[in-house]
PDB file of C-alpha atoms in Angstrom:
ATOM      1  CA  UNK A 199     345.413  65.452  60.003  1.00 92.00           C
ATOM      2  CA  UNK A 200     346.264  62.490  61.943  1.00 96.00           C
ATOM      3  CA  UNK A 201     349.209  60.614  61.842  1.00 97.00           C
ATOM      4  CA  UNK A 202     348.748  57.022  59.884  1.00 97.00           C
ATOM      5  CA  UNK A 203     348.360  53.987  61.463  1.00 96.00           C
ATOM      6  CA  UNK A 204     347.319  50.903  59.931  1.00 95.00           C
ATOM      7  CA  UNK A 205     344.511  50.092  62.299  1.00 96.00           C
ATOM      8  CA  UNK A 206     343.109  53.372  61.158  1.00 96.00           C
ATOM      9  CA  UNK A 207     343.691  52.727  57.593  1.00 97.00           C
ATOM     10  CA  UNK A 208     342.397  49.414  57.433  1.00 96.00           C
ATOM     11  CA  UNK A 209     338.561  51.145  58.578  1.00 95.00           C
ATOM     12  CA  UNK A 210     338.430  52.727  54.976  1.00 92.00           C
ATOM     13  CA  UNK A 211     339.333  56.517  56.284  1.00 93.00           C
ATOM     14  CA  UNK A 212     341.110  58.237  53.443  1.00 92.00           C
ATOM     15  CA  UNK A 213     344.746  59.222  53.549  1.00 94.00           C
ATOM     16  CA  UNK A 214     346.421  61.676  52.908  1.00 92.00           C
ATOM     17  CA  UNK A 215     349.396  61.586  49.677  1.00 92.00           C
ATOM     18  CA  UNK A 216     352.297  63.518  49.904  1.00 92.00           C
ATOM     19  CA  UNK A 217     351.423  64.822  46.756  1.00 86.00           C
ATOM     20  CA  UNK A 218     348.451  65.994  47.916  1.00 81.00           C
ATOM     21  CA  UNK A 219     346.425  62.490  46.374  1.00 84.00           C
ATOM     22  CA  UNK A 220     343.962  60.290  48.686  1.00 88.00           C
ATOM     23  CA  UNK A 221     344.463  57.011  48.915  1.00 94.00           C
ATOM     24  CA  UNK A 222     342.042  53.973  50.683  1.00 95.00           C
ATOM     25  CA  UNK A 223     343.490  51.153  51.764  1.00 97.00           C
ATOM     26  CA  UNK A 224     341.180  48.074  51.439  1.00 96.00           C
ATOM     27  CA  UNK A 225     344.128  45.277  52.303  1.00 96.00           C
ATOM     28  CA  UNK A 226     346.562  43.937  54.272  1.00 96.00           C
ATOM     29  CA  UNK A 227     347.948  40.988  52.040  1.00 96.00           C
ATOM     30  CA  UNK A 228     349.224  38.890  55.324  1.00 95.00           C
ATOM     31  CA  UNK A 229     345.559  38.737  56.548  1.00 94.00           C
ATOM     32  CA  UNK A 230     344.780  36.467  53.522  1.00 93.00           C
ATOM     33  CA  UNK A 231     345.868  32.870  53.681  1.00 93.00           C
ATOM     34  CA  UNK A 232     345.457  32.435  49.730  1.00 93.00           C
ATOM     35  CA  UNK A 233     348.227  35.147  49.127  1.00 92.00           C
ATOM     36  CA  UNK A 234     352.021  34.189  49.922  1.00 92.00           C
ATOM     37  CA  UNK A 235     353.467  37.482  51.505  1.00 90.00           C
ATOM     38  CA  UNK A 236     356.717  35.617  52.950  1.00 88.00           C
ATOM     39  CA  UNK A 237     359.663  38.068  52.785  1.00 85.00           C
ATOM     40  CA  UNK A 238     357.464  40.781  50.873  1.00 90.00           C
ATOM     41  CA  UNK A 239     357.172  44.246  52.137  1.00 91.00           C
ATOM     42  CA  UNK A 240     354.792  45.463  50.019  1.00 94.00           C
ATOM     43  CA  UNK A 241     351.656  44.160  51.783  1.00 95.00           C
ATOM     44  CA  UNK A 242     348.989  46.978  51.778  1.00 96.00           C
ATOM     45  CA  UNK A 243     347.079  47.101  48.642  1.00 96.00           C
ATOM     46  CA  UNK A 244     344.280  49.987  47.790  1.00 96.00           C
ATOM     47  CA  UNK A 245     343.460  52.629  45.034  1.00 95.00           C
ATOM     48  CA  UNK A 246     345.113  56.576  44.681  1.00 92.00           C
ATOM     49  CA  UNK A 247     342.386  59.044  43.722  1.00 80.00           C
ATOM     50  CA  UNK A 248     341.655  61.577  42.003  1.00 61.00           C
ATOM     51  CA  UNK A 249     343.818  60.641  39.072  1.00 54.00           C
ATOM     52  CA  UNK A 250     341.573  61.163  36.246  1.00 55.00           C
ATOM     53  CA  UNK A 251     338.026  59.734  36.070  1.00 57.00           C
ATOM     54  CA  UNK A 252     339.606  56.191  37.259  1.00 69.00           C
ATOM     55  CA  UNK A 253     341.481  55.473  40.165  1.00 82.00           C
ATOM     56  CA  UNK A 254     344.616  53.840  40.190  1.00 88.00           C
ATOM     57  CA  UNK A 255     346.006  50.728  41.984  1.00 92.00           C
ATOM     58  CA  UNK A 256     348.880  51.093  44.711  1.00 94.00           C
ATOM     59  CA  UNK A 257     350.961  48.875  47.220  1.00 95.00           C
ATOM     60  CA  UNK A 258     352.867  50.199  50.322  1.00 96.00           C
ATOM     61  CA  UNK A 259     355.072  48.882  53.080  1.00 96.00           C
ATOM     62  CA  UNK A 260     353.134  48.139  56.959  1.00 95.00           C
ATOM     63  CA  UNK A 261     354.257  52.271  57.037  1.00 96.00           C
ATOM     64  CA  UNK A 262     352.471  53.811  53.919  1.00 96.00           C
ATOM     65  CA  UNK A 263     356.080  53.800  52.316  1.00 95.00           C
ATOM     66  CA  UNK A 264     356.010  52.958  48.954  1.00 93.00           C
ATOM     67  CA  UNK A 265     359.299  52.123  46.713  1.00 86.00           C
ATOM     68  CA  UNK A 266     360.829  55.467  46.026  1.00 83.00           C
ATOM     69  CA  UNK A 267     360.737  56.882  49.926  1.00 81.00           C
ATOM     70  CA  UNK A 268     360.179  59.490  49.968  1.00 90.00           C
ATOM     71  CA  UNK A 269     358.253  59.837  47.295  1.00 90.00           C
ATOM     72  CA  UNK A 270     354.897  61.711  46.081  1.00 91.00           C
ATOM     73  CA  UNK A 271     352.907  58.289  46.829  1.00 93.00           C
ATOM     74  CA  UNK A 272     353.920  58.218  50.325  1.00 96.00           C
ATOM     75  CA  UNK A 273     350.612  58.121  52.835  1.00 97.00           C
ATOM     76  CA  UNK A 274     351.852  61.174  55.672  1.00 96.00           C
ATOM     77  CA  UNK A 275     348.404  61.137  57.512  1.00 96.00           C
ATOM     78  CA  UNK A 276     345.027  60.133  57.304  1.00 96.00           C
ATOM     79  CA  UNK A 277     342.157  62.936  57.332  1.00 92.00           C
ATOM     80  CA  UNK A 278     339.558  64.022  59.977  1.00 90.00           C
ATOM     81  CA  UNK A 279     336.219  64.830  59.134  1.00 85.00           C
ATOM     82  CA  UNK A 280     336.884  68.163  59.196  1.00 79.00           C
ATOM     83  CA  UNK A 281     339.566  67.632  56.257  1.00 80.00           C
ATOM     84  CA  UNK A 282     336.732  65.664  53.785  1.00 80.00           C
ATOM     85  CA  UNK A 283     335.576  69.176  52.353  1.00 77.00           C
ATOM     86  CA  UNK A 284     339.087  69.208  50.768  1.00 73.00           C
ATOM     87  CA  UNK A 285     338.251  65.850  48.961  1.00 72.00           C
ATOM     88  CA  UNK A 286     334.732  67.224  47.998  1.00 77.00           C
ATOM     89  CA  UNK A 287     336.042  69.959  46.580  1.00 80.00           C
ATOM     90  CA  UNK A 288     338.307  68.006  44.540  1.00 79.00           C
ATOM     91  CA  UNK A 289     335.123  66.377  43.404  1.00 80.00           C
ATOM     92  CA  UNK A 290     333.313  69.042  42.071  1.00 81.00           C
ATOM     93  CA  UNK A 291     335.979  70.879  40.657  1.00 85.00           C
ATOM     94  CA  UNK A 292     337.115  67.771  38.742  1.00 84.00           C
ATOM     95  CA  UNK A 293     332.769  67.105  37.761  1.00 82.00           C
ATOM     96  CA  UNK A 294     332.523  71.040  36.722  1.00 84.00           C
ATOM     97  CA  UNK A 295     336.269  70.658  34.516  1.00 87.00           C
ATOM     98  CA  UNK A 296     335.000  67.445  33.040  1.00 86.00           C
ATOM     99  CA  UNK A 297     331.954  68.355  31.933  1.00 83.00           C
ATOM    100  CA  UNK A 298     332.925  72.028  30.986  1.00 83.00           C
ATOM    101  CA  UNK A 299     330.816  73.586  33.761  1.00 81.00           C
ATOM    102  CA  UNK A 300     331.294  76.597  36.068  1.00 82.00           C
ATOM    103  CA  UNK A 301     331.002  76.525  39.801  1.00 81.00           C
ATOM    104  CA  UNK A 302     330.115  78.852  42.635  1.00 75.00           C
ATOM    105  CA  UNK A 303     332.536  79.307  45.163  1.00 71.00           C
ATOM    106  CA  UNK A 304     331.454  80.780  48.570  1.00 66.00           C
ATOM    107  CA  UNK A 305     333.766  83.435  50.363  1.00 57.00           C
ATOM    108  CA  UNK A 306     336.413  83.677  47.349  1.00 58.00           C
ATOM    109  CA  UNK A 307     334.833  87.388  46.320  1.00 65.00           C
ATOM    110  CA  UNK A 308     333.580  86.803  43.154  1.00 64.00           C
ATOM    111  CA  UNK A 309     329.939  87.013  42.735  1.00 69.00           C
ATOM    112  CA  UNK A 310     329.572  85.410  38.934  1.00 73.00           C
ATOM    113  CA  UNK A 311     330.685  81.698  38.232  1.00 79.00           C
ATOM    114  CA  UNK A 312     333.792  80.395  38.054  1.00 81.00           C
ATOM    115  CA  UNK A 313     335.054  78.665  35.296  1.00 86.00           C
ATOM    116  CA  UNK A 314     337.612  75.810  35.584  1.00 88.00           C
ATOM    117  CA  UNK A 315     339.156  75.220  32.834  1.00 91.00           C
ATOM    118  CA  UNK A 316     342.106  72.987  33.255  1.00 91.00           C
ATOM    119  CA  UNK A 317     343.026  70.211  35.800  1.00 89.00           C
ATOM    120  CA  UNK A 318     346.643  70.124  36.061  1.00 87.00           C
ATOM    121  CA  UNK A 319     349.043  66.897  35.874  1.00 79.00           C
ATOM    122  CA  UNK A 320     349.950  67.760  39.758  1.00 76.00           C
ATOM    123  CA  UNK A 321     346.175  67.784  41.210  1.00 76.00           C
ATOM    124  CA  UNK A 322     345.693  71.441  40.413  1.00 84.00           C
ATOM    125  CA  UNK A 323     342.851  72.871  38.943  1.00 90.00           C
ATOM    126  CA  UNK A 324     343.071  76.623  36.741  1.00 92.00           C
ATOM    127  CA  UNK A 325     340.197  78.790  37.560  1.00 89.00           C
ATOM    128  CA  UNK A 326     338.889  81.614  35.203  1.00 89.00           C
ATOM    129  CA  UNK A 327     337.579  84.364  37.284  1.00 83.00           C
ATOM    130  CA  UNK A 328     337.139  86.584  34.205  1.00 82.00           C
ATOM    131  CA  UNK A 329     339.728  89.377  35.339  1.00 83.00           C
ATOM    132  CA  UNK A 330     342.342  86.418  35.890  1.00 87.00           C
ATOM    133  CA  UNK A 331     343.348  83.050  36.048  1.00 91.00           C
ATOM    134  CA  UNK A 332     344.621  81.194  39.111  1.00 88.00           C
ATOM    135  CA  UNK A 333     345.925  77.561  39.390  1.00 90.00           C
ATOM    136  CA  UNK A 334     344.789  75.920  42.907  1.00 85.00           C
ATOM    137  CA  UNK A 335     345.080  73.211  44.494  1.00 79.00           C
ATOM    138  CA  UNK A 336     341.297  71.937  46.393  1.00 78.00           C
ATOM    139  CA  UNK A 337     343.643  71.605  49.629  1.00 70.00           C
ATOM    140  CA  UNK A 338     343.927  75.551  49.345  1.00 70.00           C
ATOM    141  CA  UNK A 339     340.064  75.989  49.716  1.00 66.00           C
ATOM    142  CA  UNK A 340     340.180  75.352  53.749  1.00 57.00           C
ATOM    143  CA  UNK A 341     337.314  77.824  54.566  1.00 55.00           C
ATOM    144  CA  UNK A 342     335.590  77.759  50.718  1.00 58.00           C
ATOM    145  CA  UNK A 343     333.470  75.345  49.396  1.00 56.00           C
ATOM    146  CA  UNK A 344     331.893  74.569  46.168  1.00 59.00           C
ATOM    147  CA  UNK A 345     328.259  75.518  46.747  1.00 58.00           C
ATOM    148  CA  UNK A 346     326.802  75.739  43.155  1.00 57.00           C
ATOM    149  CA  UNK A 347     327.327  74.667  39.976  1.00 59.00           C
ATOM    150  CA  UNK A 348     325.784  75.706  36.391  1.00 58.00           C
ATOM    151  CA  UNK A 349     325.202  73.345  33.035  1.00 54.00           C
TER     152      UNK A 349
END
């Protein structure tokens, strides 16, 4: 992960939560002459996702600080390419929980589907693996990926 910057931000790469969220930031509110940002610190605007099928609105100091420092909402880096998979992952996991599906995942041992079953309050997801159940969070799959899933 690389460490934020607003510069870096401000191109639309997704950043990292340090509750394990993504956030985009699509704003700096000083940029735009129709907003009044005069002794405001709260200047970057943009959405937190995953939270549910919708994302969420958010504002954060020039820093990624938000009000409650530190707090879960706080950006701590913005992800390399390399790091996306996590965010796909969260994807399909969240797609195969919604819409009560199973999903394939490549390396973890198991040769039949995996169910998901729950998505947790703190970005977790519970998989069935038939013997067992296991809560994880998509940030734990570094080297897995969800290959397949099943209606």
């Amino acid at each position: 992960m690389l460490p934020f910057t607003l510069e870096e931000a401000l191109k639309g790469k997704l950043c990292q939560l340090r509750n394990g969220m993504f956030a985009q930031i699509y704003m700096d509110m000083r940029t735009n002459p129709y907003i009044d940002t005069e002794n405001k610190e709260y200047v970057l605007v943009g959405i937190v996702f995953p939270n549910g099928p919708t994302p969420d609105k958010n504002t954060w100091k020039i820093d990624g600080l938000t009000h409650f420092s530190p707090g879960p909402y706080d950006i701590v880096g913005i992800l390399e390419p390399h790091e996306l998979q996590v965010f796909e992952n969260y994807k399909m996991l969240y797609h195969a929980w919604y819409h009560n599906n199973y999903c394939r995942v490549s390396t973890s041992g198991f040769k039949n589907p995996v169910k998901v079953i729950r998505k947790n309050k703190n970005g977790t997801f519970t998989l069935d693996f038939g013997e067992h159940t296991k809560d994880m969070n998509p940030s734990e799959f570094k080297d897995l990926k969800v290959i397949e899933k099943f209606l």
